Structures are given as C-alpha cells and as structure tokens.
C-alpha cells in the first residue's frame, strides 16, 4: 500500500514540473514573431470572366427582329464578281481533265448543250434510249412581307406529248346532254352520284376526275379517297364547258409543287428529237413562272435536267421565259 502511494506521488510531481516548464518562455526556443517560410503556389487558376449585366427582355417584336437579322446574315450571299476566284473554292474553272468537283463552282449549261450531253451519256453508258427526261425546278415562293405562293397543281398541254395512251377521265354530270357530249369526246366513264360507291370500292379508277358545279355537293364523300384528284375549280376540273376540260385532261401533263418549293416532273423521252425536248421544257417553265406576279421577282431560282440513268445538269432557263418576264426579272 505504501509503495503504491509513493508511485502516485512521483507521477503527480512529474506532471507539475512539466506544466511549469511549458508555461515559461525559453530563450533556446525560436521566437513566435520570427518570419516563417510561407508555401509558394507555382500556378494560378484562370479568373472567371466578369458576368455581363443581363439585358432586359424586350417585346416579342424585338426578339423576332433579331432572329430575322441573324437569318439574313446566314443567308447573305457573297458577291464573287471581280474576284480572282470564287469564295471558298479553288478557281473559277479547272485546268486539268480530272479534278475534284467540290473545289470548283458547278457549271451551268445552255439547255441545248445539256440535252446533247444527256444523249451522249446514254451512248457511253449503254443505257436504253427510251428513258424519261426530267426537269427539277427550285422555286422562290416568297411574296410581300410574310405572304407566300401556295403550293399548286397545274396541268399543261405539251407541244410534243410523250405518252402513248390518252389519260383516263371520269366526268360527273347528271345532265343527259352533257353526258352525251362527254361520251362522244372521249370520256372514259360518265355518270352521276351512282359512281361514288364504285370509286370507293376501287371498281373505277382514272387519271383525272372532272365535274359540273351542280354535282359537287354529292361527291363530298370522295374527298378522302381521291385527295388531290378531287375536282376543284382552281385546277380547272370543275366547270360547265365539259369539252374544254376533256381536251385539257385527256392529253394534258400534270405537275405539282412538292416539299414546299420543288417541282420534279417528266418532260420528254430521251429518244425524242432535241427540239421536241426543248419545246416541252419551255412549255413547263413558262407555265410554272405564270403562278407568281412579275412584280415580286422571278419564281424559278434553279433548274436541273437529267435522264433516268444520268447525273443532273444545271441549265440556263432564262431563254425559256417570255421576253417581258425576263426583263422584269
């Protein structure tokens, strides 16, 4: 018991001594106010850019005007006239016989030259002579402000038809005299409201459907079935003059605007004479150009011709337009 008490007293005295040593400053220890080495950073993080003050949101008109300005800047075409080479391309014309097409502007041929090239392509490629020739037109449908030309469907008489058979035309009329005239002048089928059920059941099919105005209310159930072929006054398939409508649609060639601003239609067969192909092209180009008033600029922006097995060739279509339209354009 006496030994344990002595050991406890020895420990307590040692602790008291240690506390006294730490509480008094020692001359051997370093001064607390002495300069100490600070850590040095050998790199620095990039300062964040100062945030720009947010602009107050304007009206919807201001936002639309800014968007229109951006679109105009994107669509702005660079004028290459007077430059030694087109913007972004290598030169105006290639020097070598073999070259990369994407480095030079696409050539635009006269229509006569393009037709000759299509005929030569057919001989070089050993493809059939009786293959169709197409024309691809890109249109500018804009009018004043936000108005546009509505996509249209038109039927035109080609100077040199390329179809061997006449179009099948169904005439809707309940007038016996009109029915007799239609039958005598080449109508495929003539009838009244009794034809509706047969058309819905696909017993009767035709290329065109024409009607007199009085019978249109009885044909409403055919709208979903016929769709674009349904008789309409805008297309000239509704009227009183049945003979004139039959003359147009029996031998007429129909084309339509697709994807808002494109027309792709057949104009001839490649084995036809060059003059006949050019005459058909002229008829379609002039009919297309007539769907936009001249004061709003030309309707056609670009024309490409091709055959079924050939590449597309850009052509100059200005020669097809009437002289008055050409000057105003």
PDB file of C-alpha atoms in Angstrom:
ATOM      1  CA  UNK A   1       0.000   0.000   0.000  1.00  0.00           C
ATOM      2  CA  UNK A   2       2.872   2.384   0.896  1.00  0.00           C
ATOM      3  CA  UNK A   3       4.635   1.547  -2.415  1.00  0.00           C
ATOM      4  CA  UNK A   4       1.600   2.394  -4.493  1.00  0.00           C
ATOM      5  CA  UNK A   5       1.144   5.728  -2.760  1.00  0.00           C
ATOM      6  CA  UNK A   6       4.753   6.660  -3.455  1.00  0.00           C
ATOM      7  CA  UNK A   7       4.421   5.878  -7.153  1.00  0.00           C
ATOM      8  CA  UNK A   8       1.296   8.065  -7.427  1.00  0.00           C
ATOM      9  CA  UNK A   9       3.048  10.990  -5.762  1.00  0.00           C
ATOM     10  CA  UNK A  10       6.018  10.587  -8.137  1.00  0.00           C
ATOM     11  CA  UNK A  11       3.753  10.784 -11.170  1.00  0.00           C
ATOM     12  CA  UNK A  12       1.927  13.855  -9.887  1.00  0.00           C
ATOM     13  CA  UNK A  13       5.165  15.699  -9.164  1.00  0.00           C
ATOM     14  CA  UNK A  14       6.444  14.960 -12.688  1.00  0.00           C
ATOM     15  CA  UNK A  15       3.264  16.343 -14.254  1.00  0.00           C
ATOM     16  CA  UNK A  16       3.519  19.535 -12.180  1.00  0.00           C
ATOM     17  CA  UNK A  17       7.100  20.034 -13.289  1.00  0.00           C
ATOM     18  CA  UNK A  18       6.214  19.641 -16.922  1.00  0.00           C
ATOM     19  CA  UNK A  19       3.428  22.243 -16.676  1.00  0.00           C
ATOM     20  CA  UNK A  20       5.783  24.781 -15.164  1.00  0.00           C
ATOM     21  CA  UNK A  21       8.359  24.305 -17.969  1.00  0.00           C
ATOM     22  CA  UNK A  22       5.857  24.889 -20.786  1.00  0.00           C
ATOM     23  CA  UNK A  23       4.342  27.968 -19.164  1.00  0.00           C
ATOM     24  CA  UNK A  24       7.651  29.900 -19.040  1.00  0.00           C
ATOM     25  CA  UNK A  25       9.244  31.108 -22.304  1.00  0.00           C
ATOM     26  CA  UNK A  26      12.591  29.554 -23.057  1.00  0.00           C
ATOM     27  CA  UNK A  27      15.461  31.534 -24.526  1.00  0.00           C
ATOM     28  CA  UNK A  28      16.512  28.487 -26.545  1.00  0.00           C
ATOM     29  CA  UNK A  29      13.169  28.153 -28.329  1.00  0.00           C
ATOM     30  CA  UNK A  30      12.532  30.169 -31.554  1.00  0.00           C
ATOM     31  CA  UNK A  31      10.615  33.412 -31.236  1.00  0.00           C
ATOM     32  CA  UNK A  32       6.981  33.188 -32.147  1.00  0.00           C
ATOM     33  CA  UNK A  33       7.198  36.502 -34.075  1.00  0.00           C
ATOM     34  CA  UNK A  34      10.062  35.322 -36.301  1.00  0.00           C
ATOM     35  CA  UNK A  35       9.356  35.220 -40.044  1.00  0.00           C
ATOM     36  CA  UNK A  36       8.319  31.771 -41.139  1.00  0.00           C
ATOM     37  CA  UNK A  37       8.520  30.471 -44.797  1.00  0.00           C
ATOM     38  CA  UNK A  38       5.119  30.521 -46.463  1.00  0.00           C
ATOM     39  CA  UNK A  39       4.068  27.954 -49.101  1.00  0.00           C
ATOM     40  CA  UNK A  40       4.534  29.252 -52.672  1.00  0.00           C
ATOM     41  CA  UNK A  41       1.928  28.403 -55.398  1.00  0.00           C
ATOM     42  CA  UNK A  42       3.652  27.922 -58.740  1.00  0.00           C
ATOM     43  CA  UNK A  43       0.416  28.106 -60.780  1.00  0.00           C
ATOM     44  CA  UNK A  44      -2.755  30.191 -60.852  1.00  0.00           C
ATOM     45  CA  UNK A  45      -6.305  29.376 -61.846  1.00  0.00           C
ATOM     46  CA  UNK A  46      -7.800  31.447 -64.643  1.00  0.00           C
ATOM     47  CA  UNK A  47     -10.010  34.168 -63.394  1.00  0.00           C
ATOM     48  CA  UNK A  48     -13.647  33.800 -64.228  1.00  0.00           C
ATOM     49  CA  UNK A  49     -14.848  36.336 -66.779  1.00  0.00           C
ATOM     50  CA  UNK A  50     -16.968  39.033 -65.349  1.00  0.00           C
ATOM     51  CA  UNK A  51     -20.614  38.341 -65.931  1.00  0.00           C
ATOM     52  CA  UNK A  52     -22.230  40.761 -68.316  1.00  0.00           C
ATOM     53  CA  UNK A  53     -25.269  42.503 -66.987  1.00  0.00           C
ATOM     54  CA  UNK A  54     -28.361  40.827 -68.256  1.00  0.00           C
ATOM     55  CA  UNK A  55     -30.333  42.784 -70.754  1.00  0.00           C
ATOM     56  CA  UNK A  56     -33.928  43.290 -70.024  1.00  0.00           C
ATOM     57  CA  UNK A  57     -36.086  41.136 -72.193  1.00  0.00           C
ATOM     58  CA  UNK A  58     -37.776  43.155 -74.884  1.00  0.00           C
ATOM     59  CA  UNK A  59     -41.040  42.609 -76.587  1.00  0.00           C
ATOM     60  CA  UNK A  60     -41.765  39.688 -78.882  1.00  0.00           C
ATOM     61  CA  UNK A  61     -41.310  42.005 -81.867  1.00  0.00           C
ATOM     62  CA  UNK A  62     -37.728  42.823 -80.841  1.00  0.00           C
ATOM     63  CA  UNK A  63     -36.922  39.139 -80.438  1.00  0.00           C
ATOM     64  CA  UNK A  64     -38.394  38.330 -83.867  1.00  0.00           C
ATOM     65  CA  UNK A  65     -36.463  41.187 -85.482  1.00  0.00           C
ATOM     66  CA  UNK A  66     -33.194  39.908 -84.006  1.00  0.00           C
ATOM     67  CA  UNK A  67     -33.929  36.383 -85.254  1.00  0.00           C
ATOM     68  CA  UNK A  68     -34.696  37.714 -88.733  1.00  0.00           C
ATOM     69  CA  UNK A  69     -31.427  39.680 -88.764  1.00  0.00           C
ATOM     70  CA  UNK A  70     -29.493  36.544 -87.826  1.00  0.00           C
ATOM     71  CA  UNK A  71     -31.215  34.564 -90.595  1.00  0.00           C
ATOM     72  CA  UNK A  72     -30.429  37.296 -93.119  1.00  0.00           C
ATOM     73  CA  UNK A  73     -26.764  37.246 -92.128  1.00  0.00           C
ATOM     74  CA  UNK A  74     -26.662  33.476 -92.557  1.00  0.00           C
ATOM     75  CA  UNK A  75     -28.413  33.596 -95.944  1.00  0.00           C
ATOM     76  CA  UNK A  76     -26.369  36.553 -97.168  1.00  0.00           C
ATOM     77  CA  UNK A  77     -24.625  35.566-100.383  1.00  0.00           C
ATOM     78  CA  UNK A  78     -21.107  36.731-101.084  1.00  0.00           C
ATOM     79  CA  UNK A  79     -20.723  38.568-104.369  1.00  0.00           C
ATOM     80  CA  UNK A  80     -17.887  36.945-106.312  1.00  0.00           C
ATOM     81  CA  UNK A  81     -17.869  39.394-109.207  1.00  0.00           C
ATOM     82  CA  UNK A  82     -14.429  40.863-109.707  1.00  0.00           C
ATOM     83  CA  UNK A  83     -12.717  38.257-107.523  1.00  0.00           C
ATOM     84  CA  UNK A  84      -9.841  36.184-108.846  1.00  0.00           C
ATOM     85  CA  UNK A  85     -11.594  33.049-107.571  1.00  0.00           C
ATOM     86  CA  UNK A  86     -14.959  32.168-106.008  1.00  0.00           C
ATOM     87  CA  UNK A  87     -15.226  32.423-102.252  1.00  0.00           C
ATOM     88  CA  UNK A  88     -14.262  29.114-100.613  1.00  0.00           C
ATOM     89  CA  UNK A  89     -13.279  27.425-103.881  1.00  0.00           C
ATOM     90  CA  UNK A  90     -10.002  26.841-105.718  1.00  0.00           C
ATOM     91  CA  UNK A  91     -10.630  28.623-109.026  1.00  0.00           C
ATOM     92  CA  UNK A  92     -13.317  29.593-111.486  1.00  0.00           C
ATOM     93  CA  UNK A  93     -12.636  26.643-113.779  1.00  0.00           C
ATOM     94  CA  UNK A  94     -10.421  23.541-113.574  1.00  0.00           C
ATOM     95  CA  UNK A  95      -7.232  23.332-115.615  1.00  0.00           C
ATOM     96  CA  UNK A  96      -6.822  19.545-115.652  1.00  0.00           C
ATOM     97  CA  UNK A  97      -9.093  16.970-117.237  1.00  0.00           C
ATOM     98  CA  UNK A  98      -9.516  15.138-113.920  1.00  0.00           C
ATOM     99  CA  UNK A  99     -10.352  17.202-110.834  1.00  0.00           C
ATOM    100  CA  UNK A 100     -12.376  17.187-107.620  1.00  0.00           C
ATOM    101  CA  UNK A 101     -15.767  18.686-108.338  1.00  0.00           C
ATOM    102  CA  UNK A 102     -16.275  20.170-104.865  1.00  0.00           C
ATOM    103  CA  UNK A 103     -13.341  22.591-105.336  1.00  0.00           C
ATOM    104  CA  UNK A 104     -14.906  24.385-108.335  1.00  0.00           C
ATOM    105  CA  UNK A 105     -18.254  26.083-108.991  1.00  0.00           C
ATOM    106  CA  UNK A 106     -20.916  23.901-110.583  1.00  0.00           C
ATOM    107  CA  UNK A 107     -21.140  24.582-114.318  1.00  0.00           C
ATOM    108  CA  UNK A 108     -24.395  25.902-115.762  1.00  0.00           C
ATOM    109  CA  UNK A 109     -25.077  24.744-119.333  1.00  0.00           C
ATOM    110  CA  UNK A 110     -27.284  26.033-122.091  1.00  0.00           C
ATOM    111  CA  UNK A 111     -30.373  23.855-122.412  1.00  0.00           C
ATOM    112  CA  UNK A 112     -29.361  22.726-125.931  1.00  0.00           C
ATOM    113  CA  UNK A 113     -25.912  21.653-124.704  1.00  0.00           C
ATOM    114  CA  UNK A 114     -27.385  19.828-121.705  1.00  0.00           C
ATOM    115  CA  UNK A 115     -29.755  17.769-123.895  1.00  0.00           C
ATOM    116  CA  UNK A 116     -26.851  16.796-126.176  1.00  0.00           C
ATOM    117  CA  UNK A 117     -24.863  15.729-123.113  1.00  0.00           C
ATOM    118  CA  UNK A 118     -27.730  13.545-121.889  1.00  0.00           C
ATOM    119  CA  UNK A 119     -27.874  11.820-125.257  1.00  0.00           C
ATOM    120  CA  UNK A 120     -24.086  11.258-125.167  1.00  0.00           C
ATOM    121  CA  UNK A 121     -24.280   9.856-121.627  1.00  0.00           C
ATOM    122  CA  UNK A 122     -26.800   7.293-122.860  1.00  0.00           C
ATOM    123  CA  UNK A 123     -24.447   6.115-125.612  1.00  0.00           C
ATOM    124  CA  UNK A 124     -21.413   5.949-123.338  1.00  0.00           C
ATOM    125  CA  UNK A 125     -23.255   4.085-120.579  1.00  0.00           C
ATOM    126  CA  UNK A 126     -25.097   1.693-122.946  1.00  0.00           C
ATOM    127  CA  UNK A 127     -28.422   2.510-121.289  1.00  0.00           C
ATOM    128  CA  UNK A 128     -31.842   2.328-123.026  1.00  0.00           C
ATOM    129  CA  UNK A 129     -32.707   5.095-125.463  1.00  0.00           C
ATOM    130  CA  UNK A 130     -36.368   5.213-124.444  1.00  0.00           C
ATOM    131  CA  UNK A 131     -35.790   6.514-120.921  1.00  0.00           C
ATOM    132  CA  UNK A 132     -37.559   9.532-119.402  1.00  0.00           C
ATOM    133  CA  UNK A 133     -36.062  13.026-119.200  1.00  0.00           C
ATOM    134  CA  UNK A 134     -36.853  15.043-116.071  1.00  0.00           C
ATOM    135  CA  UNK A 135     -36.655  18.672-115.036  1.00  0.00           C
ATOM    136  CA  UNK A 136     -36.119  19.715-111.414  1.00  0.00           C
ATOM    137  CA  UNK A 137     -37.118  23.280-110.503  1.00  0.00           C
ATOM    138  CA  UNK A 138     -36.439  25.108-107.254  1.00  0.00           C
ATOM    139  CA  UNK A 139     -38.908  27.937-106.598  1.00  0.00           C
ATOM    140  CA  UNK A 140     -38.877  31.186-104.657  1.00  0.00           C
ATOM    141  CA  UNK A 141     -42.368  31.215-103.143  1.00  0.00           C
ATOM    142  CA  UNK A 142     -41.988  34.481-101.192  1.00  0.00           C
ATOM    143  CA  UNK A 143     -44.278  37.424-101.762  1.00  0.00           C
ATOM    144  CA  UNK A 144     -44.521  40.699 -99.863  1.00  0.00           C
ATOM    145  CA  UNK A 145     -43.901  40.575 -96.095  1.00  0.00           C
ATOM    146  CA  UNK A 146     -44.807  37.132 -94.760  1.00  0.00           C
ATOM    147  CA  UNK A 147     -47.047  36.035 -97.621  1.00  0.00           C
ATOM    148  CA  UNK A 148     -46.103  33.139 -99.885  1.00  0.00           C
ATOM    149  CA  UNK A 149     -47.347  31.492-103.039  1.00  0.00           C
ATOM    150  CA  UNK A 150     -49.443  28.492-102.079  1.00  0.00           C
ATOM    151  CA  UNK A 151     -48.181  25.122-103.381  1.00  0.00           C
ATOM    152  CA  UNK A 152     -50.083  24.463-106.574  1.00  0.00           C
ATOM    153  CA  UNK A 153     -51.011  21.698-109.003  1.00  0.00           C
ATOM    154  CA  UNK A 154     -51.213  22.510-112.695  1.00  0.00           C
ATOM    155  CA  UNK A 155     -51.979  20.762-115.971  1.00  0.00           C
ATOM    156  CA  UNK A 156     -50.307  21.948-119.161  1.00  0.00           C
ATOM    157  CA  UNK A 157     -50.523  20.971-122.822  1.00  0.00           C
ATOM    158  CA  UNK A 158     -47.125  19.810-124.029  1.00  0.00           C
ATOM    159  CA  UNK A 159     -46.304  20.609-127.675  1.00  0.00           C
ATOM    160  CA  UNK A 160     -44.964  17.073-128.132  1.00  0.00           C
ATOM    161  CA  UNK A 161     -46.692  14.574-125.808  1.00  0.00           C
ATOM    162  CA  UNK A 162     -44.523  11.642-124.792  1.00  0.00           C
ATOM    163  CA  UNK A 163     -47.306   9.358-123.536  1.00  0.00           C
ATOM    164  CA  UNK A 164     -48.578   6.753-125.969  1.00  0.00           C
ATOM    165  CA  UNK A 165     -52.020   6.406-124.358  1.00  0.00           C
ATOM    166  CA  UNK A 166     -54.543   9.093-123.527  1.00  0.00           C
ATOM    167  CA  UNK A 167     -55.361   9.870-119.912  1.00  0.00           C
ATOM    168  CA  UNK A 168     -58.444   8.255-118.407  1.00  0.00           C
ATOM    169  CA  UNK A 169     -61.004  10.912-117.498  1.00  0.00           C
ATOM    170  CA  UNK A 170     -64.185  10.406-115.443  1.00  0.00           C
ATOM    171  CA  UNK A 171     -66.925  13.014-115.921  1.00  0.00           C
ATOM    172  CA  UNK A 172     -69.525  13.639-113.196  1.00  0.00           C
ATOM    173  CA  UNK A 173     -72.767  15.055-114.564  1.00  0.00           C
ATOM    174  CA  UNK A 174     -76.466  14.252-114.362  1.00  0.00           C
ATOM    175  CA  UNK A 175     -77.416  16.240-117.455  1.00  0.00           C
ATOM    176  CA  UNK A 176     -78.183  13.825-120.328  1.00  0.00           C
ATOM    177  CA  UNK A 177     -76.988  16.270-122.974  1.00  0.00           C
ATOM    178  CA  UNK A 178     -73.671  16.895-121.200  1.00  0.00           C
ATOM    179  CA  UNK A 179     -73.245  13.158-120.662  1.00  0.00           C
ATOM    180  CA  UNK A 180     -73.722  12.527-124.388  1.00  0.00           C
ATOM    181  CA  UNK A 181     -71.141  15.193-125.332  1.00  0.00           C
ATOM    182  CA  UNK A 182     -68.638  13.765-122.843  1.00  0.00           C
ATOM    183  CA  UNK A 183     -69.044  10.241-124.183  1.00  0.00           C
ATOM    184  CA  UNK A 184     -68.667  11.372-127.798  1.00  0.00           C
ATOM    185  CA  UNK A 185     -65.485  13.324-126.987  1.00  0.00           C
ATOM    186  CA  UNK A 186     -63.511  10.584-125.333  1.00  0.00           C
ATOM    187  CA  UNK A 187     -64.536  10.476-121.648  1.00  0.00           C
ATOM    188  CA  UNK A 188     -63.711   7.098-120.127  1.00  0.00           C
ATOM    189  CA  UNK A 189     -66.746   6.985-117.805  1.00  0.00           C
ATOM    190  CA  UNK A 190     -69.682   9.362-117.490  1.00  0.00           C
ATOM    191  CA  UNK A 191     -72.191   9.306-114.651  1.00  0.00           C
ATOM    192  CA  UNK A 192     -73.651  10.952-111.596  1.00  0.00           C
ATOM    193  CA  UNK A 193     -73.797  10.183-107.892  1.00  0.00           C
ATOM    194  CA  UNK A 194     -74.122   6.443-108.659  1.00  0.00           C
ATOM    195  CA  UNK A 195     -70.373   6.369-109.452  1.00  0.00           C
ATOM    196  CA  UNK A 196     -69.384   7.331-105.892  1.00  0.00           C
ATOM    197  CA  UNK A 197     -69.821   3.856-104.425  1.00  0.00           C
ATOM    198  CA  UNK A 198     -67.921   2.207-107.288  1.00  0.00           C
ATOM    199  CA  UNK A 199     -64.980   4.620-106.859  1.00  0.00           C
ATOM    200  CA  UNK A 200     -64.878   3.998-103.105  1.00  0.00           C
ATOM    201  CA  UNK A 201     -64.717   0.239-103.774  1.00  0.00           C
ATOM    202  CA  UNK A 202     -61.930   0.711-106.393  1.00  0.00           C
ATOM    203  CA  UNK A 203     -64.100  -0.585-109.190  1.00  0.00           C
ATOM    204  CA  UNK A 204     -63.414   2.635-111.122  1.00  0.00           C
ATOM    205  CA  UNK A 205     -60.008   4.325-111.334  1.00  0.00           C
ATOM    206  CA  UNK A 206     -58.885   7.165-113.576  1.00  0.00           C
ATOM    207  CA  UNK A 207     -56.141   9.724-114.077  1.00  0.00           C
ATOM    208  CA  UNK A 208     -58.442  12.741-113.783  1.00  0.00           C
ATOM    209  CA  UNK A 209     -61.924  13.466-112.457  1.00  0.00           C
ATOM    210  CA  UNK A 210     -63.945  16.419-113.769  1.00  0.00           C
ATOM    211  CA  UNK A 211     -67.410  17.578-112.744  1.00  0.00           C
ATOM    212  CA  UNK A 212     -70.042  20.226-113.250  1.00  0.00           C
ATOM    213  CA  UNK A 213     -70.636  22.591-110.276  1.00  0.00           C
ATOM    214  CA  UNK A 214     -74.153  21.272-109.523  1.00  0.00           C
ATOM    215  CA  UNK A 215     -72.976  17.770-108.608  1.00  0.00           C
ATOM    216  CA  UNK A 216     -70.081  18.709-106.296  1.00  0.00           C
ATOM    217  CA  UNK A 217     -72.135  18.506-103.028  1.00  0.00           C
ATOM    218  CA  UNK A 218     -72.934  14.866-103.865  1.00  0.00           C
ATOM    219  CA  UNK A 219     -69.235  13.997-104.215  1.00  0.00           C
ATOM    220  CA  UNK A 220     -68.065  15.128-100.762  1.00  0.00           C
ATOM    221  CA  UNK A 221     -67.557  11.521 -99.614  1.00  0.00           C
ATOM    222  CA  UNK A 222     -64.859  11.099-102.297  1.00  0.00           C
ATOM    223  CA  UNK A 223     -62.535  13.781-100.883  1.00  0.00           C
ATOM    224  CA  UNK A 224     -60.531  11.407 -98.694  1.00  0.00           C
ATOM    225  CA  UNK A 225     -60.426   8.819-101.450  1.00  0.00           C
ATOM    226  CA  UNK A 226     -59.373  10.999-104.369  1.00  0.00           C
ATOM    227  CA  UNK A 227     -57.442  13.619-102.357  1.00  0.00           C
ATOM    228  CA  UNK A 228     -55.517  15.761-104.864  1.00  0.00           C
ATOM    229  CA  UNK A 229     -57.516  14.325-107.767  1.00  0.00           C
ATOM    230  CA  UNK A 230     -60.817  15.538-106.337  1.00  0.00           C
ATOM    231  CA  UNK A 231     -62.435  18.028-108.762  1.00  0.00           C
ATOM    232  CA  UNK A 232     -61.540  21.652-107.932  1.00  0.00           C
ATOM    233  CA  UNK A 233     -62.153  24.900-109.735  1.00  0.00           C
ATOM    234  CA  UNK A 234     -58.536  26.032-109.114  1.00  0.00           C
ATOM    235  CA  UNK A 235     -57.268  23.083-111.129  1.00  0.00           C
ATOM    236  CA  UNK A 236     -59.798  23.634-113.886  1.00  0.00           C
ATOM    237  CA  UNK A 237     -61.540  20.328-113.228  1.00  0.00           C
ATOM    238  CA  UNK A 238     -64.871  21.937-112.243  1.00  0.00           C
ATOM    239  CA  UNK A 239     -66.791  23.868-114.872  1.00  0.00           C
ATOM    240  CA  UNK A 240     -69.622  23.999-117.333  1.00  0.00           C
ATOM    241  CA  UNK A 241     -67.563  23.602-120.508  1.00  0.00           C
ATOM    242  CA  UNK A 242     -67.051  19.850-120.497  1.00  0.00           C
ATOM    243  CA  UNK A 243     -65.478  19.778-123.964  1.00  0.00           C
ATOM    244  CA  UNK A 244     -62.731  22.201-122.903  1.00  0.00           C
ATOM    245  CA  UNK A 245     -61.998  20.215-119.729  1.00  0.00           C
ATOM    246  CA  UNK A 246     -61.838  16.954-121.665  1.00  0.00           C
ATOM    247  CA  UNK A 247     -59.473  18.477-124.217  1.00  0.00           C
ATOM    248  CA  UNK A 248     -57.159  19.607-121.411  1.00  0.00           C
ATOM    249  CA  UNK A 249     -57.138  16.489-119.262  1.00  0.00           C
ATOM    250  CA  UNK A 250     -57.132  13.807-121.971  1.00  0.00           C
ATOM    251  CA  UNK A 251     -53.749  14.900-123.335  1.00  0.00           C
ATOM    252  CA  UNK A 252     -52.552  17.259-120.561  1.00  0.00           C
ATOM    253  CA  UNK A 253     -49.467  16.769-118.412  1.00  0.00           C
ATOM    254  CA  UNK A 254     -49.875  17.351-114.674  1.00  0.00           C
ATOM    255  CA  UNK A 255     -47.171  18.506-112.255  1.00  0.00           C
ATOM    256  CA  UNK A 256     -47.272  19.737-108.661  1.00  0.00           C
ATOM    257  CA  UNK A 257     -45.181  21.581-106.081  1.00  0.00           C
ATOM    258  CA  UNK A 258     -43.675  19.179-103.565  1.00  0.00           C
ATOM    259  CA  UNK A 259     -41.782  19.863-100.311  1.00  0.00           C
ATOM    260  CA  UNK A 260     -42.971  23.476-100.331  1.00  0.00           C
ATOM    261  CA  UNK A 261     -40.782  24.761-103.185  1.00  0.00           C
ATOM    262  CA  UNK A 262     -39.714  21.968-105.577  1.00  0.00           C
ATOM    263  CA  UNK A 263     -41.121  20.620-108.828  1.00  0.00           C
ATOM    264  CA  UNK A 264     -39.794  17.376-110.288  1.00  0.00           C
ATOM    265  CA  UNK A 265     -41.603  16.195-113.404  1.00  0.00           C
ATOM    266  CA  UNK A 266     -41.005  14.315-116.615  1.00  0.00           C
ATOM    267  CA  UNK A 267     -40.795  16.437-119.767  1.00  0.00           C
ATOM    268  CA  UNK A 268     -39.967  14.005-122.560  1.00  0.00           C
ATOM    269  CA  UNK A 269     -38.314  10.742-123.611  1.00  0.00           C
ATOM    270  CA  UNK A 270     -34.606  10.734-124.425  1.00  0.00           C
ATOM    271  CA  UNK A 271     -35.138   9.240-127.886  1.00  0.00           C
ATOM    272  CA  UNK A 272     -37.252  12.247-128.933  1.00  0.00           C
ATOM    273  CA  UNK A 273     -35.634  14.935-131.135  1.00  0.00           C
ATOM    274  CA  UNK A 274     -33.717  17.601-129.264  1.00  0.00           C
ATOM    275  CA  UNK A 275     -36.063  20.349-130.482  1.00  0.00           C
ATOM    276  CA  UNK A 276     -39.101  18.491-129.106  1.00  0.00           C
ATOM    277  CA  UNK A 277     -37.465  18.080-125.693  1.00  0.00           C
ATOM    278  CA  UNK A 278     -36.612  21.789-125.564  1.00  0.00           C
ATOM    279  CA  UNK A 279     -40.158  22.775-126.589  1.00  0.00           C
ATOM    280  CA  UNK A 280     -41.631  20.696-123.761  1.00  0.00           C
ATOM    281  CA  UNK A 281     -39.185  22.233-121.275  1.00  0.00           C
ATOM    282  CA  UNK A 282     -40.177  25.698-122.445  1.00  0.00           C
ATOM    283  CA  UNK A 283     -43.891  24.955-122.011  1.00  0.00           C
ATOM    284  CA  UNK A 284     -43.454  23.744-118.416  1.00  0.00           C
ATOM    285  CA  UNK A 285     -41.090  26.578-117.395  1.00  0.00           C
ATOM    286  CA  UNK A 286     -43.438  29.227-118.774  1.00  0.00           C
ATOM    287  CA  UNK A 287     -46.463  27.661-117.063  1.00  0.00           C
ATOM    288  CA  UNK A 288     -44.627  27.484-113.723  1.00  0.00           C
ATOM    289  CA  UNK A 289     -43.431  31.099-113.997  1.00  0.00           C
ATOM    290  CA  UNK A 290     -47.012  32.305-114.543  1.00  0.00           C
ATOM    291  CA  UNK A 291     -48.025  31.344-110.972  1.00  0.00           C
ATOM    292  CA  UNK A 292     -46.238  34.329-109.391  1.00  0.00           C
ATOM    293  CA  UNK A 293     -46.841  38.019-110.174  1.00  0.00           C
ATOM    294  CA  UNK A 294     -43.899  39.541-112.025  1.00  0.00           C
ATOM    295  CA  UNK A 295     -43.569  42.485-109.594  1.00  0.00           C
ATOM    296  CA  UNK A 296     -42.425  40.102-106.836  1.00  0.00           C
ATOM    297  CA  UNK A 297     -39.483  38.785-108.835  1.00  0.00           C
ATOM    298  CA  UNK A 298     -38.901  35.525-110.700  1.00  0.00           C
ATOM    299  CA  UNK A 299     -40.469  32.357-109.331  1.00  0.00           C
ATOM    300  CA  UNK A 300     -37.814  29.908-110.585  1.00  0.00           C
ATOM    301  CA  UNK A 301     -34.451  30.025-108.823  1.00  0.00           C
ATOM    302  CA  UNK A 302     -32.705  26.977-110.281  1.00  0.00           C
ATOM    303  CA  UNK A 303     -33.306  24.371-112.992  1.00  0.00           C
ATOM    304  CA  UNK A 304     -31.719  20.922-113.349  1.00  0.00           C
ATOM    305  CA  UNK A 305     -32.322  18.375-116.082  1.00  0.00           C
ATOM    306  CA  UNK A 306     -31.438  14.698-116.103  1.00  0.00           C
ATOM    307  CA  UNK A 307     -32.415  11.375-117.579  1.00  0.00           C
ATOM    308  CA  UNK A 308     -33.304   8.284-115.600  1.00  0.00           C
ATOM    309  CA  UNK A 309     -29.717   6.968-115.590  1.00  0.00           C
ATOM    310  CA  UNK A 310     -27.633  10.152-115.847  1.00  0.00           C
ATOM    311  CA  UNK A 311     -26.355  12.813-113.476  1.00  0.00           C
ATOM    312  CA  UNK A 312     -28.152  16.128-113.064  1.00  0.00           C
ATOM    313  CA  UNK A 313     -27.065  19.104-115.178  1.00  0.00           C
ATOM    314  CA  UNK A 314     -27.835  22.690-114.209  1.00  0.00           C
ATOM    315  CA  UNK A 315     -29.283  24.617-117.140  1.00  0.00           C
ATOM    316  CA  UNK A 316     -29.959  28.260-118.016  1.00  0.00           C
ATOM    317  CA  UNK A 317     -33.734  28.630-118.004  1.00  0.00           C
ATOM    318  CA  UNK A 318     -33.901  32.377-118.833  1.00  0.00           C
ATOM    319  CA  UNK A 319     -34.153  31.597-122.548  1.00  0.00           C
ATOM    320  CA  UNK A 320     -37.416  29.724-121.910  1.00  0.00           C
ATOM    321  CA  UNK A 321     -39.140  32.708-120.290  1.00  0.00           C
ATOM    322  CA  UNK A 322     -41.131  35.247-122.285  1.00  0.00           C
ATOM    323  CA  UNK A 323     -39.217  38.413-123.119  1.00  0.00           C
ATOM    324  CA  UNK A 324     -41.302  40.635-120.777  1.00  0.00           C
ATOM    325  CA  UNK A 325     -40.847  38.328-117.788  1.00  0.00           C
ATOM    326  CA  UNK A 326     -37.155  38.042-118.477  1.00  0.00           C
ATOM    327  CA  UNK A 327     -36.619  41.829-118.482  1.00  0.00           C
ATOM    328  CA  UNK A 328     -38.541  42.360-115.243  1.00  0.00           C
ATOM    329  CA  UNK A 329     -36.657  39.509-113.555  1.00  0.00           C
TER     330      UNK A 329
END
